[in-house]
CSV table of C-alpha atoms in Angstrom, one decimal:
chain,number,residue,atom,x,y,z
A,1,MET,CA,13.7,-6.9,-46.3
A,2,THR,CA,10.0,-6.3,-46.2
A,3,THR,CA,8.2,-6.6,-49.3
A,4,SER,CA,4.5,-5.5,-49.9
A,5,SER,CA,1.8,-7.5,-51.2
A,6,PRO,CA,-1.9,-7.6,-51.6
A,7,GLN,CA,-2.0,-9.4,-47.9
A,8,THR,CA,-0.8,-6.3,-46.2
A,9,GLY,CA,-3.5,-4.3,-46.4
A,10,PRO,CA,-7.3,-4.7,-44.9
A,11,ALA,CA,-9.0,-8.0,-46.4
A,12,ARG,CA,-12.4,-7.0,-47.9
A,13,ALA,CA,-14.2,-9.7,-46.1
A,14,LEU,CA,-17.1,-7.8,-44.4
A,15,GLY,CA,-20.6,-8.0,-46.0
A,16,THR,CA,-23.7,-5.7,-45.4
A,17,VAL,CA,-24.8,-7.6,-42.4
A,18,ASP,CA,-21.3,-7.7,-40.7
A,19,ALA,CA,-20.9,-3.8,-41.5
A,20,ALA,CA,-24.4,-3.1,-40.0
A,21,ALA,CA,-23.9,-5.7,-37.1
A,22,ILE,CA,-20.5,-3.3,-36.4
A,23,GLY,CA,-22.6,-0.2,-36.6
A,24,ALA,CA,-25.2,-1.1,-34.2
A,25,GLY,CA,-22.7,-2.8,-31.8
A,26,ALA,CA,-20.8,0.7,-31.7
A,27,MET,CA,-24.1,2.7,-30.9
A,28,LEU,CA,-25.8,0.2,-28.6
A,29,GLY,CA,-24.0,0.9,-25.3
A,30,ALA,CA,-24.4,2.9,-22.1
A,31,GLY,CA,-26.8,5.5,-23.8
A,32,VAL,CA,-30.1,3.2,-24.4
A,33,PHE,CA,-29.5,2.6,-20.6
A,34,SER,CA,-29.2,6.0,-19.2
A,35,VAL,CA,-30.4,9.0,-21.9
A,36,PHE,CA,-33.8,8.5,-21.7
A,37,ALA,CA,-34.5,9.8,-18.1
A,38,PRO,CA,-32.5,13.4,-18.4
A,39,ALA,CA,-34.1,13.6,-22.1
A,40,ALA,CA,-37.9,13.3,-20.5
A,41,GLN,CA,-37.0,15.9,-18.5
A,42,HIS,CA,-36.9,18.3,-21.2
A,43,ALA,CA,-39.6,16.7,-23.9
A,44,GLY,CA,-41.6,14.6,-21.6
A,45,ALA,CA,-44.1,13.1,-23.6
A,46,TRP,CA,-42.6,14.4,-26.7
A,47,LEU,CA,-39.7,12.1,-26.1
A,48,PRO,CA,-40.4,10.0,-29.3
A,49,VAL,CA,-40.6,13.0,-31.4
A,50,ALA,CA,-36.9,13.7,-29.9
A,51,ILE,CA,-35.6,10.3,-30.8
A,52,LEU,CA,-36.7,11.0,-34.3
A,53,ILE,CA,-35.4,14.2,-34.5
A,54,ALA,CA,-31.9,12.8,-33.2
A,55,GLY,CA,-31.7,9.7,-35.5
A,56,LEU,CA,-32.4,12.2,-38.4
A,57,VAL,CA,-29.2,14.2,-38.0
A,58,ALA,CA,-27.4,11.0,-37.1
A,59,TYR,CA,-28.4,9.7,-40.8
A,60,CYS,CA,-27.2,13.0,-42.5
A,61,ASN,CA,-24.0,13.0,-40.1
A,62,ALA,CA,-23.5,9.3,-41.0
A,63,VAL,CA,-24.0,9.8,-44.9
A,64,SER,CA,-21.5,12.8,-44.9
A,65,SER,CA,-18.9,11.0,-43.0
A,66,ALA,CA,-19.1,8.1,-45.6
A,67,ARG,CA,-18.6,10.2,-48.6
A,68,LEU,CA,-15.4,12.2,-47.0
A,69,ALA,CA,-14.1,8.5,-46.0
A,70,ALA,CA,-14.3,7.3,-49.4
A,71,CYS,CA,-12.0,10.9,-50.5
A,72,HIS,CA,-9.8,10.7,-47.4
A,73,PRO,CA,-9.2,6.9,-46.5
A,74,GLU,CA,-6.7,7.6,-44.0
A,75,SER,CA,-7.7,7.5,-40.3
A,76,GLY,CA,-8.5,10.8,-38.1
A,77,GLY,CA,-12.0,11.3,-39.1
A,78,ALA,CA,-13.5,15.0,-39.3
A,79,TYR,CA,-9.7,15.8,-37.9
A,80,VAL,CA,-8.6,15.0,-41.6
A,81,TYR,CA,-11.6,16.2,-43.3
A,82,GLY,CA,-11.6,19.5,-41.7
A,83,ARG,CA,-8.0,20.2,-42.2
A,84,ALA,CA,-8.1,19.2,-46.1
A,85,ARG,CA,-11.5,20.8,-46.8
A,86,LEU,CA,-11.8,24.0,-44.5
A,87,GLY,CA,-8.3,24.6,-42.9
A,88,ASP,CA,-6.0,23.7,-40.2
A,89,LEU,CA,-8.0,25.5,-37.7
A,90,TRP,CA,-11.2,23.7,-38.2
A,91,GLY,CA,-9.4,19.9,-38.5
A,92,TYR,CA,-8.0,20.9,-35.3
A,93,LEU,CA,-11.0,22.0,-33.7
A,94,ALA,CA,-12.8,18.9,-34.6
A,95,GLY,CA,-10.3,16.9,-33.3
A,96,TRP,CA,-10.1,18.9,-30.0
A,97,SER,CA,-13.9,18.6,-29.8
A,98,PHE,CA,-13.9,14.7,-30.4
A,99,VAL,CA,-11.4,14.4,-27.6
A,100,VAL,CA,-13.2,16.4,-24.9
A,101,GLY,CA,-16.5,15.3,-26.2
A,102,LYS,CA,-15.5,11.2,-25.9
A,103,ILE,CA,-13.4,12.2,-22.6
A,104,ALA,CA,-17.4,13.3,-21.2
A,105,SER,CA,-18.5,10.0,-23.0
A,106,CYS,CA,-16.1,7.8,-20.9
A,107,ALA,CA,-17.2,9.8,-17.6
A,108,ALA,CA,-20.9,9.0,-18.6
A,109,VAL,CA,-20.5,5.2,-19.4
A,110,ALA,CA,-18.5,4.7,-16.2
A,111,LEU,CA,-21.3,6.4,-14.3
A,112,THR,CA,-23.9,4.3,-16.1
A,113,PHE,CA,-22.0,1.0,-14.9
A,114,ALA,CA,-21.8,1.8,-11.4
A,115,THR,CA,-25.2,2.9,-11.2
A,116,TYR,CA,-26.8,-0.2,-12.5
A,117,VAL,CA,-24.0,-2.5,-10.8
A,118,LEU,CA,-23.5,-1.2,-7.3
A,119,PRO,CA,-26.2,1.9,-6.5
A,120,GLY,CA,-24.9,4.2,-4.3
A,121,TRP,CA,-21.0,3.6,-4.9
A,122,GLU,CA,-21.5,5.4,-8.1
A,123,ARG,CA,-18.2,7.3,-7.9
A,124,PRO,CA,-15.7,4.9,-6.4
A,125,VAL,CA,-17.1,1.9,-8.6
A,126,ALA,CA,-16.9,4.3,-12.0
A,127,VAL,CA,-13.4,5.6,-10.8
A,128,ALA,CA,-12.5,1.8,-10.4
A,129,ALA,CA,-14.1,0.9,-14.1
A,130,VAL,CA,-11.9,3.8,-15.7
A,131,ILE,CA,-8.4,2.6,-14.1
A,132,VAL,CA,-9.3,-1.0,-14.9
A,133,MET,CA,-10.4,-0.7,-18.4
A,134,THR,CA,-7.5,1.8,-19.0
A,135,ALA,CA,-5.3,-1.1,-17.9
A,136,VAL,CA,-7.0,-3.6,-20.2
A,137,GLY,CA,-6.4,-1.0,-23.2
A,138,HIS,CA,-2.8,-0.5,-22.3
A,139,ARG,CA,-2.2,-4.5,-22.9
A,140,GLY,CA,-3.8,-4.1,-26.1
A,141,ILE,CA,-7.2,-5.7,-26.1
A,142,ARG,CA,-8.9,-5.3,-29.0
A,143,ARG,CA,-12.5,-5.3,-30.2
A,144,SER,CA,-12.6,-7.9,-33.2
A,145,THR,CA,-15.8,-8.5,-35.1
A,146,PHE,CA,-16.8,-11.4,-33.0
A,147,VAL,CA,-16.4,-9.5,-29.8
A,148,VAL,CA,-18.6,-6.7,-31.3
A,149,LYS,CA,-21.3,-9.1,-32.5
A,150,THR,CA,-21.3,-10.9,-29.1
A,151,LEU,CA,-21.6,-7.6,-27.2
A,152,LEU,CA,-24.4,-6.8,-29.6
A,153,VAL,CA,-26.2,-9.9,-28.8
A,154,VAL,CA,-26.1,-9.6,-24.9
A,155,VAL,CA,-27.3,-6.0,-25.3
A,156,LEU,CA,-30.1,-6.7,-27.5
A,157,ALA,CA,-31.0,-10.0,-25.1
A,158,VAL,CA,-31.1,-7.5,-22.3
A,159,LEU,CA,-33.5,-4.9,-24.2
A,160,ALA,CA,-35.5,-7.5,-25.5
A,161,GLY,CA,-36.1,-9.1,-22.0
A,162,ILE,CA,-37.0,-5.5,-21.0
A,163,VAL,CA,-39.8,-5.2,-23.6
A,164,VAL,CA,-41.4,-8.1,-22.3
A,165,ALA,CA,-41.2,-6.7,-18.8
A,166,MET,CA,-42.9,-3.8,-20.4
A,167,SER,CA,-45.4,-5.5,-21.9
A,168,MET,CA,-46.0,-7.7,-18.5
A,169,SER,CA,-46.3,-4.5,-16.2
A,170,GLY,CA,-50.0,-3.9,-17.7
A,171,ARG,CA,-49.0,-0.4,-18.2
A,172,LEU,CA,-48.7,-0.3,-21.8
A,173,ALA,CA,-52.6,-0.8,-22.3
A,174,ALA,CA,-52.8,2.6,-20.3
A,175,VAL,CA,-51.3,4.6,-23.6
A,176,ALA,CA,-54.7,4.2,-25.2
A,177,GLU,CA,-56.4,6.4,-22.6
A,178,ILE,CA,-53.9,9.0,-23.2
A,179,ASP,CA,-55.1,12.1,-25.0
A,180,GLY,CA,-52.5,13.3,-27.3
A,181,LEU,CA,-48.8,13.9,-26.4
A,182,GLY,CA,-49.7,16.5,-23.6
A,183,PRO,CA,-48.6,20.1,-23.4
A,184,TRP,CA,-45.9,21.2,-25.9
A,185,PRO,CA,-42.4,21.6,-24.0
A,186,GLY,CA,-41.2,24.1,-26.3
A,187,SER,CA,-38.9,24.2,-29.0
A,188,PHE,CA,-35.7,24.0,-26.8
A,189,GLY,CA,-37.4,21.1,-24.5
A,190,VAL,CA,-37.8,18.8,-27.5
A,191,LEU,CA,-34.6,20.0,-29.2
A,192,GLY,CA,-32.5,19.9,-26.1
A,193,ALA,CA,-33.9,16.4,-25.3
A,194,ALA,CA,-32.9,15.4,-29.1
A,195,GLY,CA,-29.3,16.7,-28.2
A,196,MET,CA,-29.0,14.5,-25.4
A,197,ILE,CA,-30.4,11.6,-27.1
A,198,PHE,CA,-27.7,11.9,-29.9
A,199,PHE,CA,-25.4,10.7,-27.2
A,200,ALA,CA,-26.8,7.4,-27.7
A,201,PHE,CA,-26.2,7.4,-31.1
A,202,THR,CA,-22.7,8.5,-31.8
A,203,GLY,CA,-20.5,5.3,-32.8
A,204,TYR,CA,-22.4,5.3,-36.2
A,205,ALA,CA,-19.3,6.6,-38.1
A,206,ARG,CA,-17.7,3.4,-37.4
A,207,VAL,CA,-19.4,2.0,-40.6
A,208,ALA,CA,-18.1,4.8,-42.5
A,209,ALA,CA,-14.5,3.9,-41.8
A,210,LEU,CA,-14.8,0.5,-42.9
A,211,GLY,CA,-14.2,1.3,-46.5
A,212,GLY,CA,-11.1,-0.8,-46.7
A,213,GLU,CA,-12.7,-4.0,-44.9
A,214,VAL,CA,-16.0,-4.5,-46.9
A,215,ARG,CA,-16.9,-6.0,-50.1
A,216,ARG,CA,-18.2,-3.7,-52.8
A,217,PRO,CA,-17.8,-0.3,-50.4
A,218,GLU,CA,-19.7,1.6,-52.4
A,219,THR,CA,-23.0,0.0,-52.0
A,220,THR,CA,-22.2,-2.0,-48.9
A,221,ILE,CA,-21.5,1.1,-46.6
A,222,PRO,CA,-24.7,3.0,-47.1
A,223,ARG,CA,-26.9,0.0,-46.9
A,224,ALA,CA,-24.9,-0.8,-43.6
A,225,ILE,CA,-25.4,2.8,-42.5
A,226,ALA,CA,-29.2,2.8,-43.0
A,227,LEU,CA,-29.7,-0.9,-41.9
A,228,SER,CA,-27.9,-0.2,-38.6
A,229,LEU,CA,-29.1,3.3,-38.0
A,230,GLY,CA,-32.7,2.4,-39.0
A,231,GLY,CA,-32.6,-0.5,-36.6
A,232,VAL,CA,-31.4,1.4,-33.7
A,233,LEU,CA,-33.6,4.1,-34.3
A,234,LEU,CA,-36.5,1.8,-34.0
A,235,ILE,CA,-35.2,0.0,-30.6
A,236,TYR,CA,-34.8,3.4,-29.1
A,237,LEU,CA,-38.4,4.5,-30.2
A,238,VAL,CA,-40.0,1.1,-28.4
A,239,VAL,CA,-37.7,1.2,-25.7
A,240,GLY,CA,-37.7,5.0,-25.1
A,241,THR,CA,-41.6,5.4,-25.4
A,242,GLY,CA,-42.3,2.0,-23.5
A,243,THR,CA,-40.2,3.4,-20.5
A,244,LEU,CA,-42.0,6.6,-20.5
A,245,ILE,CA,-45.4,4.7,-20.8
A,246,VAL,CA,-44.3,2.1,-17.7
A,247,LEU,CA,-42.6,4.6,-15.5
A,248,GLY,CA,-44.6,7.7,-16.6
A,249,ARG,CA,-42.5,11.0,-16.6
A,250,GLU,CA,-41.7,11.8,-13.0
A,251,ARG,CA,-40.9,8.5,-12.2
A,252,LEU,CA,-38.5,8.2,-15.3
A,253,ILE,CA,-37.0,11.6,-14.7
A,254,ALA,CA,-36.0,10.9,-10.9
A,255,SER,CA,-35.1,7.4,-11.8
A,256,THR,CA,-31.0,6.7,-12.3
A,257,ALA,CA,-31.6,3.2,-13.5
A,258,PRO,CA,-34.5,3.1,-15.5
A,259,MET,CA,-34.3,-0.1,-17.2
A,260,ILE,CA,-34.1,-2.0,-13.6
A,261,ASP,CA,-37.4,0.2,-12.4
A,262,VAL,CA,-39.1,-0.8,-15.4
A,263,VAL,CA,-38.3,-4.7,-14.6
A,264,ARG,CA,-39.3,-4.2,-11.0
A,265,VAL,CA,-42.8,-2.3,-12.3
A,266,ALA,CA,-43.5,-5.7,-14.1
A,267,GLY,CA,-42.8,-7.5,-10.7
A,268,LEU,CA,-39.6,-9.5,-12.1
A,269,GLU,CA,-37.4,-8.8,-9.0
A,270,TRP,CA,-35.3,-12.0,-10.0
A,271,ALA,CA,-34.3,-10.5,-13.3
A,272,VAL,CA,-32.8,-7.3,-11.7
A,273,PRO,CA,-29.4,-8.9,-11.4
A,274,LEU,CA,-29.4,-10.2,-15.3
A,275,VAL,CA,-30.5,-6.4,-16.4
A,276,ALA,CA,-27.3,-5.2,-14.2
A,277,VAL,CA,-25.0,-7.8,-15.8
A,278,GLY,CA,-26.2,-7.1,-19.3
A,279,VAL,CA,-25.7,-3.6,-18.7
A,280,ALA,CA,-22.3,-3.8,-17.5
A,281,VAL,CA,-20.8,-5.6,-20.1
A,282,ALA,CA,-22.2,-3.3,-22.6
A,283,CYS,CA,-20.6,-0.6,-20.6
A,284,LEU,CA,-17.3,-1.9,-20.3
A,285,GLY,CA,-17.0,-3.1,-23.6
A,286,ALA,CA,-17.8,0.7,-24.7
A,287,LEU,CA,-15.5,1.9,-22.3
A,288,VAL,CA,-12.3,0.2,-23.3
A,289,THR,CA,-13.1,0.9,-27.1
A,290,LEU,CA,-13.6,4.9,-26.1
A,291,LEU,CA,-10.5,5.2,-24.1
A,292,THR,CA,-8.5,3.3,-26.9
A,293,GLY,CA,-9.9,5.5,-29.4
A,294,ILE,CA,-9.4,8.9,-27.5
A,295,THR,CA,-5.7,7.7,-26.6
A,296,ARG,CA,-4.9,6.9,-30.4
A,297,THR,CA,-6.7,10.5,-31.3
A,298,THR,CA,-4.7,12.4,-28.6
A,299,ALA,CA,-1.3,10.8,-29.7
A,300,ALA,CA,-2.2,11.8,-33.5
A,301,MET,CA,-2.9,15.5,-32.5
A,302,ALA,CA,0.5,15.7,-30.4
A,303,ALA,CA,2.5,13.8,-32.8
A,304,ASP,CA,1.6,16.7,-35.3
A,305,GLY,CA,2.2,19.5,-32.6
A,306,HIS,CA,-1.2,20.5,-32.0
A,307,LEU,CA,-1.0,19.0,-28.2
A,308,PRO,CA,2.1,18.6,-26.1
A,309,ARG,CA,4.4,16.2,-27.8
A,310,VAL,CA,4.9,14.1,-24.7
A,311,LEU,CA,1.4,12.9,-25.1
A,312,ASP,CA,2.7,10.9,-28.2
A,313,ARG,CA,5.7,9.4,-26.5
A,314,ARG,CA,5.8,5.7,-27.0
A,315,VAL,CA,6.3,3.1,-24.3
A,316,GLY,CA,6.9,-0.9,-24.1
A,317,ARG,CA,7.3,-3.2,-26.9
A,318,HIS,CA,4.1,-2.5,-28.4
A,319,GLY,CA,4.5,1.4,-28.4
A,320,VAL,CA,1.8,2.4,-26.5
A,321,PRO,CA,1.4,6.1,-25.8
A,322,ALA,CA,1.2,5.8,-22.1
A,323,TYR,CA,1.6,9.6,-21.3
A,324,ALA,CA,-1.8,9.9,-23.3
A,325,GLU,CA,-3.2,7.2,-21.8
A,326,ALA,CA,-2.6,8.3,-18.3
A,327,ALA,CA,-3.7,12.1,-19.0
A,328,ILE,CA,-7.2,10.7,-20.6
A,329,ALA,CA,-7.6,8.5,-17.6
A,330,ALA,CA,-6.8,11.1,-15.1
A,331,VAL,CA,-9.2,13.7,-16.8
A,332,VAL,CA,-11.9,11.1,-17.0
A,333,VAL,CA,-11.7,10.1,-13.4
A,334,VAL,CA,-11.8,13.9,-12.3
A,335,LEU,CA,-14.8,14.2,-14.3
A,336,VAL,CA,-16.5,11.3,-12.4
A,337,LEU,CA,-15.7,12.6,-9.4
A,338,PHE,CA,-16.8,16.1,-10.0
A,339,THR,CA,-19.8,16.1,-12.5
A,340,ASP,CA,-23.1,13.9,-12.7
A,341,LEU,CA,-24.3,11.7,-15.4
A,342,THR,CA,-26.5,14.2,-17.0
A,343,GLY,CA,-24.0,16.6,-17.1
A,344,ALA,CA,-21.5,14.1,-18.7
A,345,ILE,CA,-24.1,12.9,-21.2
A,346,SER,CA,-25.0,16.5,-22.3
A,347,PHE,CA,-21.3,17.7,-22.4
A,348,SER,CA,-20.7,14.4,-24.5
A,349,ALA,CA,-23.6,15.5,-27.1
A,350,PHE,CA,-22.3,19.0,-27.4
A,351,GLY,CA,-18.7,17.9,-28.4
A,352,ALA,CA,-19.9,15.2,-30.7
A,353,LEU,CA,-22.4,17.9,-32.3
A,354,VAL,CA,-19.5,20.1,-33.1
A,355,TYR,CA,-17.2,17.2,-34.4
A,356,TYR,CA,-20.1,16.5,-36.8
A,357,ALA,CA,-20.7,19.9,-37.7
A,358,ILE,CA,-17.6,20.2,-39.1
A,359,THR,CA,-17.9,16.9,-41.0
A,360,ASN,CA,-20.7,18.3,-42.7
A,361,ALA,CA,-19.3,21.5,-43.6
A,362,SER,CA,-16.4,19.8,-45.0
A,363,ALA,CA,-18.9,17.2,-46.9
A,364,LEU,CA,-20.5,20.7,-48.4
A,365,ARG,CA,-16.8,21.3,-50.0
A,366,LEU,CA,-16.9,18.1,-51.6
A,367,GLY,CA,-16.8,18.6,-55.7
A,368,PRO,CA,-18.9,17.6,-58.7
A,369,GLU,CA,-16.1,15.0,-59.5
A,370,GLU,CA,-16.4,13.4,-56.0
A,371,PRO,CA,-18.7,11.2,-54.5
A,372,ARG,CA,-20.7,14.1,-53.0
A,373,PRO,CA,-24.0,13.6,-51.1
A,374,PRO,CA,-27.0,15.3,-52.1
A,375,LEU,CA,-26.9,18.9,-50.8
A,376,LEU,CA,-29.9,18.5,-48.3
A,377,VAL,CA,-27.9,16.0,-46.7
A,378,PRO,CA,-24.8,17.8,-45.5
A,379,LEU,CA,-26.7,21.1,-45.3
A,380,GLY,CA,-29.3,19.4,-43.1
A,381,GLY,CA,-26.7,17.8,-41.0
A,382,LEU,CA,-24.9,21.1,-40.4
A,383,VAL,CA,-27.9,22.8,-39.7
A,384,GLY,CA,-29.2,20.1,-37.2
A,385,CYS,CA,-25.7,19.8,-35.3
A,386,VAL,CA,-25.6,23.8,-34.8
A,387,VAL,CA,-29.3,23.8,-33.6
A,388,LEU,CA,-29.1,20.7,-31.3
A,389,ALA,CA,-25.8,22.0,-29.8
A,390,CYS,CA,-27.3,25.4,-28.9
A,391,SER,CA,-30.5,23.5,-27.4
A,392,LEU,CA,-28.6,21.7,-25.1
A,393,PRO,CA,-28.7,23.2,-21.2
A,394,LEU,CA,-27.4,26.4,-21.1
A,395,PRO,CA,-24.8,25.6,-18.4
A,396,VAL,CA,-23.5,23.0,-21.0
A,397,VAL,CA,-23.4,25.4,-24.0
A,398,GLY,CA,-21.4,28.1,-21.8
A,399,VAL,CA,-18.6,25.6,-20.9
A,400,GLY,CA,-18.3,24.1,-24.3
A,401,ALA,CA,-18.2,27.5,-25.8
A,402,VAL,CA,-15.3,28.4,-23.4
A,403,VAL,CA,-13.8,24.7,-24.1
A,404,LEU,CA,-13.8,25.3,-27.9
A,405,ALA,CA,-12.3,28.9,-27.3
A,406,SER,CA,-9.6,27.5,-25.5
A,407,GLY,CA,-9.1,25.0,-27.9
A,408,ALA,CA,-8.7,27.7,-30.6
A,409,ALA,CA,-6.8,29.9,-28.2
A,410,LEU,CA,-4.1,27.0,-27.6
A,411,TRP,CA,-4.0,26.5,-31.8
A,412,TRP,CA,-3.4,30.4,-32.3
A,413,VAL,CA,-0.4,30.6,-29.7
A,414,ARG,CA,1.0,27.4,-31.5
A,415,GLU,CA,0.8,29.1,-34.9
A,416,ARG,CA,2.3,31.8,-33.9
A,417,LEU,CA,5.3,30.4,-32.2
A,418,SER,CA,5.6,28.4,-35.4
A,419,ALA,CA,6.0,31.7,-37.3
A,420,ARG,CA,8.5,33.1,-34.9
A,421,THR,CA,10.5,29.8,-35.2
A,422,ARG,CA,10.3,30.0,-39.1
A,423,ASP,CA,11.3,33.8,-39.0
């Protein structure tokens, strides 16, 4: 007979620094090593402005997520919030956009890994990374707080080395000779770049989900969100702006591995393998976590009947949803083989922006007796997500709209079939 006790729940052992480290570790991954090149193509010298816009929208999303998590402590994120606050369809679309967006994220992370580790063999190496990390996730490997902190230290060390290389390149002094930010690239240029850079901020919601694991969550979580997002925003501004100055817009746009190019411009060829190893560690850590998270969400949606129930079929002594794992890995492999890094980043950003638009809309429905944020936060987050999503490259917006419509159609068909069964 099993008895419940206080020890059966999660221990509230994490402080503000721990929670902030987890949030920063969730954000600092493949994005910082890959997103600035495609973003610079749209924003040009206005890249720092695009980074600030993306950071502001991310902050609004994080606050809305934290307030909703306090009211809905169960796992599922906007899949739960949307169903509870807006209706079943919106919750379903949140889960749908999460799954398709994160699948694109997996492809982007795998391609980033391959680009830095073995250029010229990107697609086969990326496919191998997906297969191996799926197998690792199947074995039940999880990222503990210690592992998250270790990966964060590795990434920060690599980025610190890159900043040192920027200073040694002698190119930063040239910024004093620049007259302004150059020609205005247009609103869609800056906002489209901000939408892409949003890809590098996703992960901050990990802090909002720590309500049962932190001490004094009502104060710790808001502080951790501000610290993690503020710190990551500062890092992106320094690294993104420095990369733009050192390489210049044209070379940055053409670069497949910008951070390695920065090191080479500084004449530090010996440091190239160190940067590649650091990027590999960051990407593989992010990839296994992404694959595990998508698998769990897919299995949960299948259990609810929103996806084929076979995807929730468990195998092995650990009850792993192996069919969902295999399906997710297969789709990611197809994306790796038939899309490029920019396309994967853009589509991932589109899915994430739709997901957080539903999150902010759900936060707007919080009542006065609930911990609702100031009206400007969810409203700004909702408008920001919609605007950034619509400012992404037109083919991505078109494909994204078709994918969302397909998801809505599947939901409608399921509802009609369920109604007939009940009748």
